[in-house]
Structure formats: structure tokens, C-alpha cells
mmCIF file with all atom_site columns, C-alpha atoms in Angstrom:
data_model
loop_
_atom_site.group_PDB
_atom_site.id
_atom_site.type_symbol
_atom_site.label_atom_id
_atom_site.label_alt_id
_atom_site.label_comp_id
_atom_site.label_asym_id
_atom_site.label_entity_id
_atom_site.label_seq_id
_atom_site.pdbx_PDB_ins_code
_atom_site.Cartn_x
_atom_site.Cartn_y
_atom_site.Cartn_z
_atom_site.occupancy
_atom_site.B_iso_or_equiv
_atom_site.pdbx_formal_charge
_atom_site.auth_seq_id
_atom_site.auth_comp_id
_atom_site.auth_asym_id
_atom_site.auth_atom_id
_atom_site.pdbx_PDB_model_num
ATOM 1   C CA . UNK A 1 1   ? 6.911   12.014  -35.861 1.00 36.00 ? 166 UNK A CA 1
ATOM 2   C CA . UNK A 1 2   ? 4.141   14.105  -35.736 1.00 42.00 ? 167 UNK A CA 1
ATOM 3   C CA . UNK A 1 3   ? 4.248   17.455  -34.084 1.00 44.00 ? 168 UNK A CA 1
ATOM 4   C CA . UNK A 1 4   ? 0.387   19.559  -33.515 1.00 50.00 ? 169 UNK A CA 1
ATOM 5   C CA . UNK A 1 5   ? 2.680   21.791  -31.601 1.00 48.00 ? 170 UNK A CA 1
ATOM 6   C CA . UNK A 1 6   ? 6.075   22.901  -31.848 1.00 41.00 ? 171 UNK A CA 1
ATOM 7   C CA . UNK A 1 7   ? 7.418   22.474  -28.763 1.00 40.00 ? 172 UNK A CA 1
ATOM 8   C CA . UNK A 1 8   ? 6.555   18.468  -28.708 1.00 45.00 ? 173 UNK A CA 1
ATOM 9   C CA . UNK A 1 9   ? 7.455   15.970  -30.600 1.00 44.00 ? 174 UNK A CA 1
ATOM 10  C CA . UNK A 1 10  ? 4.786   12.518  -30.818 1.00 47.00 ? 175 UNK A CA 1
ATOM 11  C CA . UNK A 1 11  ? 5.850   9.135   -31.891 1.00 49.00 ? 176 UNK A CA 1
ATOM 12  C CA . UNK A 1 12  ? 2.995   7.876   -33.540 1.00 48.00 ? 177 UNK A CA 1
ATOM 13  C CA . UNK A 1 13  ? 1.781   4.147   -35.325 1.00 52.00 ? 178 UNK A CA 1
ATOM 14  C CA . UNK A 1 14  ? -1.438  3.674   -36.993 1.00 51.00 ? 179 UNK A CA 1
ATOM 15  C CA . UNK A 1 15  ? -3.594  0.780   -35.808 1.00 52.00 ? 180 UNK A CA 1
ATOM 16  C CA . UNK A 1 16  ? -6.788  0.485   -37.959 1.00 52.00 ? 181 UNK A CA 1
ATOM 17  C CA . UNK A 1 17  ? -8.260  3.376   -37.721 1.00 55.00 ? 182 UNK A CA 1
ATOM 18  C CA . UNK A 1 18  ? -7.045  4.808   -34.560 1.00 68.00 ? 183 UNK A CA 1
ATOM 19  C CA . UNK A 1 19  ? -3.693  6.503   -33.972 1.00 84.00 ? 184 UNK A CA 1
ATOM 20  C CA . UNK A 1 20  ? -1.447  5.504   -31.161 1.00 88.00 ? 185 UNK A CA 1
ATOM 21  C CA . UNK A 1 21  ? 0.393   8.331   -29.860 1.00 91.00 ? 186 UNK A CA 1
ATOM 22  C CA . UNK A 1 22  ? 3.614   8.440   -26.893 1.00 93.00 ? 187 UNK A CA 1
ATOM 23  C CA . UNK A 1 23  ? 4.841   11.114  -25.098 1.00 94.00 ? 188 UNK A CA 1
ATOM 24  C CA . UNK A 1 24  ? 6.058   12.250  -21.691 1.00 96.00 ? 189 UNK A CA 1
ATOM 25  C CA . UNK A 1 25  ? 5.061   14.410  -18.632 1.00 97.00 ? 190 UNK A CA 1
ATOM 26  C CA . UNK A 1 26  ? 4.025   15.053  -15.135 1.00 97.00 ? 191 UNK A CA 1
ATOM 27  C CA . UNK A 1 27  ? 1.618   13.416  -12.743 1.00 97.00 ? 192 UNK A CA 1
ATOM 28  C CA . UNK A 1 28  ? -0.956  17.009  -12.292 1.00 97.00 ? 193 UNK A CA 1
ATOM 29  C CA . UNK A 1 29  ? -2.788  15.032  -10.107 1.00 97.00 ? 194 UNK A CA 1
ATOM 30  C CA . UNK A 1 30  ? -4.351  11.470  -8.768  1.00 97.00 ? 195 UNK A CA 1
ATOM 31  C CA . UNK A 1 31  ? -7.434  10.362  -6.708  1.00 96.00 ? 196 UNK A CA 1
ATOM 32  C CA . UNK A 1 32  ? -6.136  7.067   -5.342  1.00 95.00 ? 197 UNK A CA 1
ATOM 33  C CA . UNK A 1 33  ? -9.633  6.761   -3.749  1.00 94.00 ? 198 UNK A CA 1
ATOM 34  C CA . UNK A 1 34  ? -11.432 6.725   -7.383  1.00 95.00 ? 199 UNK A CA 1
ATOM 35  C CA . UNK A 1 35  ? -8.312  5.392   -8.698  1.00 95.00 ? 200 UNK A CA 1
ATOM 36  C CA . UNK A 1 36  ? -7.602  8.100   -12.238 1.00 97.00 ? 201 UNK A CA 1
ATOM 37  C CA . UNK A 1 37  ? -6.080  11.424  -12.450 1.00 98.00 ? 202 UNK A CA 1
ATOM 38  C CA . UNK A 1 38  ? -4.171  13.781  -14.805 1.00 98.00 ? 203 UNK A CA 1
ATOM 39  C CA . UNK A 1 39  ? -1.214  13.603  -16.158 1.00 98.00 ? 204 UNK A CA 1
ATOM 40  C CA . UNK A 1 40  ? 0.234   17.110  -18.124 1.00 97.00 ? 205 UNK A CA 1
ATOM 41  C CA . UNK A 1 41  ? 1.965   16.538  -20.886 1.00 96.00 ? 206 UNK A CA 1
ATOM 42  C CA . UNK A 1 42  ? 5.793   18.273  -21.443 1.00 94.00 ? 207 UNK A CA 1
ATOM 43  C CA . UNK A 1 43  ? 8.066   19.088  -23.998 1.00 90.00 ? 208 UNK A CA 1
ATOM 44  C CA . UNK A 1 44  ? 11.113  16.889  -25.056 1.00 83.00 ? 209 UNK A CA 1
ATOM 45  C CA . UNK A 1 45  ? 13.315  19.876  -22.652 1.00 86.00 ? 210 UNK A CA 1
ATOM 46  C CA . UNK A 1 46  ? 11.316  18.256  -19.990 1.00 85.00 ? 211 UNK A CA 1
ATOM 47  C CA . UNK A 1 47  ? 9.036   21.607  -19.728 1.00 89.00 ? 212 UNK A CA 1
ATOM 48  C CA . UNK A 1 48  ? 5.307   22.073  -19.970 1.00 87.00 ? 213 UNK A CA 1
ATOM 49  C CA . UNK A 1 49  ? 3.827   22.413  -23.492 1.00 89.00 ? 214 UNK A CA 1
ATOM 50  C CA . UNK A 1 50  ? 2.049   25.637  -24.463 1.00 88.00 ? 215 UNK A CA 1
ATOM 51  C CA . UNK A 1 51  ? -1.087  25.461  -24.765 1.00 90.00 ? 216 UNK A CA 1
ATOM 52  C CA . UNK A 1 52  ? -1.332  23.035  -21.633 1.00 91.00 ? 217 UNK A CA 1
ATOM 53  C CA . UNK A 1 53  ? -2.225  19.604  -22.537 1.00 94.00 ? 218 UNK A CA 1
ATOM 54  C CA . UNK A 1 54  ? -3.420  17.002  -20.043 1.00 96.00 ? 219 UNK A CA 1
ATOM 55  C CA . UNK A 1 55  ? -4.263  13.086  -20.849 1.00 97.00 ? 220 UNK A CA 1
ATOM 56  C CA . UNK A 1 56  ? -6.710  10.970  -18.228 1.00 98.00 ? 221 UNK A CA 1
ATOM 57  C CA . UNK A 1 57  ? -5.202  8.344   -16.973 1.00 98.00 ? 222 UNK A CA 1
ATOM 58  C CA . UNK A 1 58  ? -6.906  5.156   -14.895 1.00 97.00 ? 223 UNK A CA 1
ATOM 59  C CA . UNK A 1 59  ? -4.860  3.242   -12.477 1.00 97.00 ? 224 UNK A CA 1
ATOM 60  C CA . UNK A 1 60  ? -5.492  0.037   -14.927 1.00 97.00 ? 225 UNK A CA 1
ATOM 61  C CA . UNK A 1 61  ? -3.237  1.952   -17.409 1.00 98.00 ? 226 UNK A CA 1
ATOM 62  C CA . UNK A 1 62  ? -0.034  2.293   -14.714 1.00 97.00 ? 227 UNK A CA 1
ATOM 63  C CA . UNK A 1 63  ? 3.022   -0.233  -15.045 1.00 97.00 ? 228 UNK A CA 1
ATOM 64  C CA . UNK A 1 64  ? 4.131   -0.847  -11.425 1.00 96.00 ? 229 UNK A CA 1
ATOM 65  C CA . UNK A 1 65  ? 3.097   -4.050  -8.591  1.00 95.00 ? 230 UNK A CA 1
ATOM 66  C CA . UNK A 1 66  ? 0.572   -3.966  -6.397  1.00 93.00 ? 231 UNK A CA 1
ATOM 67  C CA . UNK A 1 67  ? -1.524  -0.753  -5.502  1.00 94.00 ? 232 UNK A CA 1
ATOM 68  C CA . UNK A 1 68  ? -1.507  1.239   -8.321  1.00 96.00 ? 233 UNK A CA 1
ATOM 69  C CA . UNK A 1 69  ? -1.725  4.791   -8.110  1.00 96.00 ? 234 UNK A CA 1
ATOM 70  C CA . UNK A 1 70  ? 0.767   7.923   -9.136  1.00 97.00 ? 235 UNK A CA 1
ATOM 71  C CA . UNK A 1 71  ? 2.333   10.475  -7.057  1.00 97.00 ? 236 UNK A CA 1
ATOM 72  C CA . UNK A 1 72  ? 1.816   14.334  -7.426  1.00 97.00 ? 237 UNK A CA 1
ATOM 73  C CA . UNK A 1 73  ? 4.731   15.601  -9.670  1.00 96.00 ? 238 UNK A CA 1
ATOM 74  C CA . UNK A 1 74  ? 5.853   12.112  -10.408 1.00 97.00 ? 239 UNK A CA 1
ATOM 75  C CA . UNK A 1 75  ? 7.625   11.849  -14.381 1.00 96.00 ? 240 UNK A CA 1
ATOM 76  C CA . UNK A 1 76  ? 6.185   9.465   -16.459 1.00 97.00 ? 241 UNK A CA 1
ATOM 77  C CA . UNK A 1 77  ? 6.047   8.025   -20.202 1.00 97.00 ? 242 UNK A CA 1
ATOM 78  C CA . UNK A 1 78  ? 2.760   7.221   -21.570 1.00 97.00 ? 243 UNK A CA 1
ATOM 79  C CA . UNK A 1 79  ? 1.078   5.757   -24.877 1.00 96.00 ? 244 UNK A CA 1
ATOM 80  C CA . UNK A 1 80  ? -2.683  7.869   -25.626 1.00 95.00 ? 245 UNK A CA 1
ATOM 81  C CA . UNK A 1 81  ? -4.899  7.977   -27.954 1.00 94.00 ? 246 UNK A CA 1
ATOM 82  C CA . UNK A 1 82  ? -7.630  10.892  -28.985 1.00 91.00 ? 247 UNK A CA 1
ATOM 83  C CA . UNK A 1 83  ? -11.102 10.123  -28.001 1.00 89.00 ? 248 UNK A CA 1
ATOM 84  C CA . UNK A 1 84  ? -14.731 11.404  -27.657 1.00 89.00 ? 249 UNK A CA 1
ATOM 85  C CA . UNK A 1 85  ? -13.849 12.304  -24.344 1.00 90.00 ? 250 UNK A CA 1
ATOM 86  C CA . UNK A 1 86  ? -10.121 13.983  -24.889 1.00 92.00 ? 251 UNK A CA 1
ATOM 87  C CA . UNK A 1 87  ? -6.865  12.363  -24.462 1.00 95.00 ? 252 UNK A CA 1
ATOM 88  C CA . UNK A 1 88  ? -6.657  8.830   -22.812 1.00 96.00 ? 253 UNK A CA 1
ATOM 89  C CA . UNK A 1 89  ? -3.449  6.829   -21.726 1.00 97.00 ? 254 UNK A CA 1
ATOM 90  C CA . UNK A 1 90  ? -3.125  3.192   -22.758 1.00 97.00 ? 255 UNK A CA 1
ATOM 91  C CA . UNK A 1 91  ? -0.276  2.462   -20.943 1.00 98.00 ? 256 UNK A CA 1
ATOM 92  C CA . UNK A 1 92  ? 1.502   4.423   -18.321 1.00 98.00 ? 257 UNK A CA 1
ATOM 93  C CA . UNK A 1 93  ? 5.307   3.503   -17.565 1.00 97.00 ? 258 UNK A CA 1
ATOM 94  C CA . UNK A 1 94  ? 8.364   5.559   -15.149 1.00 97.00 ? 259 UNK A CA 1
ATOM 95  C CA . UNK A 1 95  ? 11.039  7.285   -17.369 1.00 95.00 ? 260 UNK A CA 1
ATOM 96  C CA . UNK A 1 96  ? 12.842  4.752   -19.783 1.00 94.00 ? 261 UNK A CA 1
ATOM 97  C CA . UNK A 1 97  ? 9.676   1.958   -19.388 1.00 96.00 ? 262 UNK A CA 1
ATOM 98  C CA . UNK A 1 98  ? 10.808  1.119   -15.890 1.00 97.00 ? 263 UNK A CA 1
ATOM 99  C CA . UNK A 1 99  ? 7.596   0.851   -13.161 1.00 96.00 ? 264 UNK A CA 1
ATOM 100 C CA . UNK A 1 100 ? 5.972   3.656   -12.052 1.00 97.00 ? 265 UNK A CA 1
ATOM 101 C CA . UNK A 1 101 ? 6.654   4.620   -8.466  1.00 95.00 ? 266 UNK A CA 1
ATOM 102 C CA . UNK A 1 102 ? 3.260   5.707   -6.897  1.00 94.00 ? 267 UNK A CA 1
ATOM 103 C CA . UNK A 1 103 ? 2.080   7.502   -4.294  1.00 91.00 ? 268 UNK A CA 1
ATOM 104 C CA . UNK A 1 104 ? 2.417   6.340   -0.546  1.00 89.00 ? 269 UNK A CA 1
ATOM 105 C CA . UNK A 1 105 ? -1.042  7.449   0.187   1.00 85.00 ? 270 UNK A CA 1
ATOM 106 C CA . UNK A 1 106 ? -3.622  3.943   0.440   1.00 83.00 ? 271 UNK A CA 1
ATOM 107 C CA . UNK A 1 107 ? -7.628  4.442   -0.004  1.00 78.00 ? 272 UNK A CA 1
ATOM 108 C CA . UNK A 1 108 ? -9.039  4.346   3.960   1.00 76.00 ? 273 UNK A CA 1
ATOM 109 C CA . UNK A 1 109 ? -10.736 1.566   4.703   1.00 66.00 ? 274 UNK A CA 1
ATOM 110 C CA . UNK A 1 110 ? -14.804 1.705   5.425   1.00 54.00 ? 275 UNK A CA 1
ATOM 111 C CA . UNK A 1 111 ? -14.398 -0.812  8.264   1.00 45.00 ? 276 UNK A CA 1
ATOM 112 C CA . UNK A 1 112 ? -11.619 -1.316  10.968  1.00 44.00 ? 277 UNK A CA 1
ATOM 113 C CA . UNK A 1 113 ? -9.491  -4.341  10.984  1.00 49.00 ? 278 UNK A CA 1
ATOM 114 C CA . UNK A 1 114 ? -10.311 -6.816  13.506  1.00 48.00 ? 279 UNK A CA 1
ATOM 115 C CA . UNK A 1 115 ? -8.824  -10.472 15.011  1.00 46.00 ? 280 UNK A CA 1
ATOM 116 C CA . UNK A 1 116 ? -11.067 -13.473 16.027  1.00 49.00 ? 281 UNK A CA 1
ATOM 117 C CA . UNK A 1 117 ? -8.860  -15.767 18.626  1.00 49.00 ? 282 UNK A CA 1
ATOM 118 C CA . UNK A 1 118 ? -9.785  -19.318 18.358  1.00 52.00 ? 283 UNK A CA 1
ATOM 119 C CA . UNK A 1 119 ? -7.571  -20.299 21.844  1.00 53.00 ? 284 UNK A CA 1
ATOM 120 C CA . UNK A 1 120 ? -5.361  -21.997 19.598  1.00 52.00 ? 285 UNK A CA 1
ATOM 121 C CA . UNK A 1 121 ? -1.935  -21.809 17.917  1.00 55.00 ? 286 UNK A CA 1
ATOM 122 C CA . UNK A 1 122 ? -3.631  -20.589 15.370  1.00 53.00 ? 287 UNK A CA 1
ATOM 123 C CA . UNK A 1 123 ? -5.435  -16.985 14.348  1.00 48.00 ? 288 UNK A CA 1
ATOM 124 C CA . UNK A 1 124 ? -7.476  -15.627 11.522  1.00 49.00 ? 289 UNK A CA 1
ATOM 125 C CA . UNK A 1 125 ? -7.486  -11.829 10.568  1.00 48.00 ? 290 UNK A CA 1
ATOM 126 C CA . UNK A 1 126 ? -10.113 -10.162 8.530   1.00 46.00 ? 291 UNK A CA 1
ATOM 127 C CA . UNK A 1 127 ? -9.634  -6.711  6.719   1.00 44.00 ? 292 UNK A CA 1
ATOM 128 C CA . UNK A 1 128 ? -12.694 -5.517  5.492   1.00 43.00 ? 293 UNK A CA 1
ATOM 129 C CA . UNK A 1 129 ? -12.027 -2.732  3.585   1.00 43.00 ? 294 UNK A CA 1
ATOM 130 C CA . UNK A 1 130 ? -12.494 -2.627  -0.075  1.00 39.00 ? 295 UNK A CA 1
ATOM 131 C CA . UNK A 1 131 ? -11.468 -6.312  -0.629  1.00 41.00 ? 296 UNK A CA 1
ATOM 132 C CA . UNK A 1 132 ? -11.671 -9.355  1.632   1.00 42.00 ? 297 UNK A CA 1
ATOM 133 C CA . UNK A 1 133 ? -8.541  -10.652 3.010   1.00 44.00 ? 298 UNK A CA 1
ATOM 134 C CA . UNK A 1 134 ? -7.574  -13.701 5.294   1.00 44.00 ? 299 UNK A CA 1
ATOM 135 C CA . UNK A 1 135 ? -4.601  -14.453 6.447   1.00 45.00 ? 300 UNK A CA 1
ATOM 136 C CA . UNK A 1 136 ? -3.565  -17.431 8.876   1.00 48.00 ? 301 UNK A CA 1
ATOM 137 C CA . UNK A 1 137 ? -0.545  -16.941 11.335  1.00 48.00 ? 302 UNK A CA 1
ATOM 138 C CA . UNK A 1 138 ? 0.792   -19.974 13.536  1.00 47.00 ? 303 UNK A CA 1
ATOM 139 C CA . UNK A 1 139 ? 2.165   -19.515 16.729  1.00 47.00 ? 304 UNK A CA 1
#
């Protein structure tokens, strides 16, 4: 363990010549629209640390299924590393490893949704949003 303050302990392992550190905290807050946020780190009694320490964390980093995005508040267990630019997470779980939960909120959409009807049994939908999607549905 290593401990820079002494109100949190940090598993660490040496790769090369970077450190990986763990620890746990709080989601401070999380853009689902840009996709990264904050999460605030806390002590082992589940508190904030003093000074206040806060890692950046990118959606690519969270361990859950489909959108992926963190909830305000929401408890978490992350991997980090020191960089030029602060703290970073590598990898971003729920308490005990299990998936994180998220938040409900969804980016809105640039364009509305609409249907094309062919007359038939059959009908396309397009979303175009962010990403392309087409679905068929049969009659």
C-alpha cells in the first residue's frame, strides 16, 4: 500500500515505468453529452479525503452495457494513474467489480426520428441522431 494521505489507503503495482493505482469514491459529476466527468475520491470509511481529490474519467473507462455514462453520487471503484494532466481512470467498475449503473439521462438527438411506409408488411425506421440506426419490423 501506499498512502500520500492518511486518510486513504492505494493499492498500487508498478508497470514499467508508470504506477497503477485503485481506489474508491463518488461520481462529482458527468456530461453524458461529451461523455467524461469527475469522480472524487473517498476514504476507506467511505468519506471524502482531505485535501479533495478528484480523477477524470471518460465513458470508455466505465464497466457496464450499452450507453455508458455515470450517475451523480453514484459509488464506484476505479484503477488511475498520475499524468501530465492530473489523475486519470483506466478502468471504472460499481462496488465489488460489478457494472456500473449509469445515469438514466440519454444525449438528445440533433434530428427527430422519422418512419418511411413502403405500403407493405414491411417498415424501415431511421434515427438520426448521433449514430445511424435501421431497424426492420414485419407486420
Amino acid at each position: 500500500y501506499v498512502t500520500e494521505n492518511p486518510h486513504i489507503l492505494i493499492d498500487y503495482k508498478e508497470t514499467g515505468a508508470s504506477v497503477i493505482l485503485a481506489g474508491s469514491g463518488y461520481c462529482k459529476w458527468f456530461n453524458v453529452r461529451m461523455g467524461f466527468g469527475f469522480i472524487s475520491m473517498t476514504s476507506s470509511e467511505g468519506k471524502p479525503v482531505d485535501p479533495p481529490l478528484d480523477v477524470f474519467v471518460h465513458q470508455s473507462k466505465l464497466v457496464m452495457e450499452g450507453f455508458r455514462s455515470l450517475r451523480e453520487g453514484e459509488q464506484v471503484e476505479f484503477t488511475f494513474k498520475r499524468s501530465s494532466k492530473g489523475l486519470e481512470s483506466l478502468r471504472v467498475t460499481g462496488p465489488g467489480g460489478g457494472p456500473c449503473s449509469g445515469s438514466d439521462r440519454r444525449p438528445k438527438g440533433k434530428f427527430n426520428k422519422f418512419c418511411l411506409d413502403f405500403s407493405g408488411p414491411n417498415w424501415i425506421m431511421f434515427s438520426y441522431s448521433q449514430f445511424i440506426s435501421c431497424s426492420i419490423h414485419s407486420a
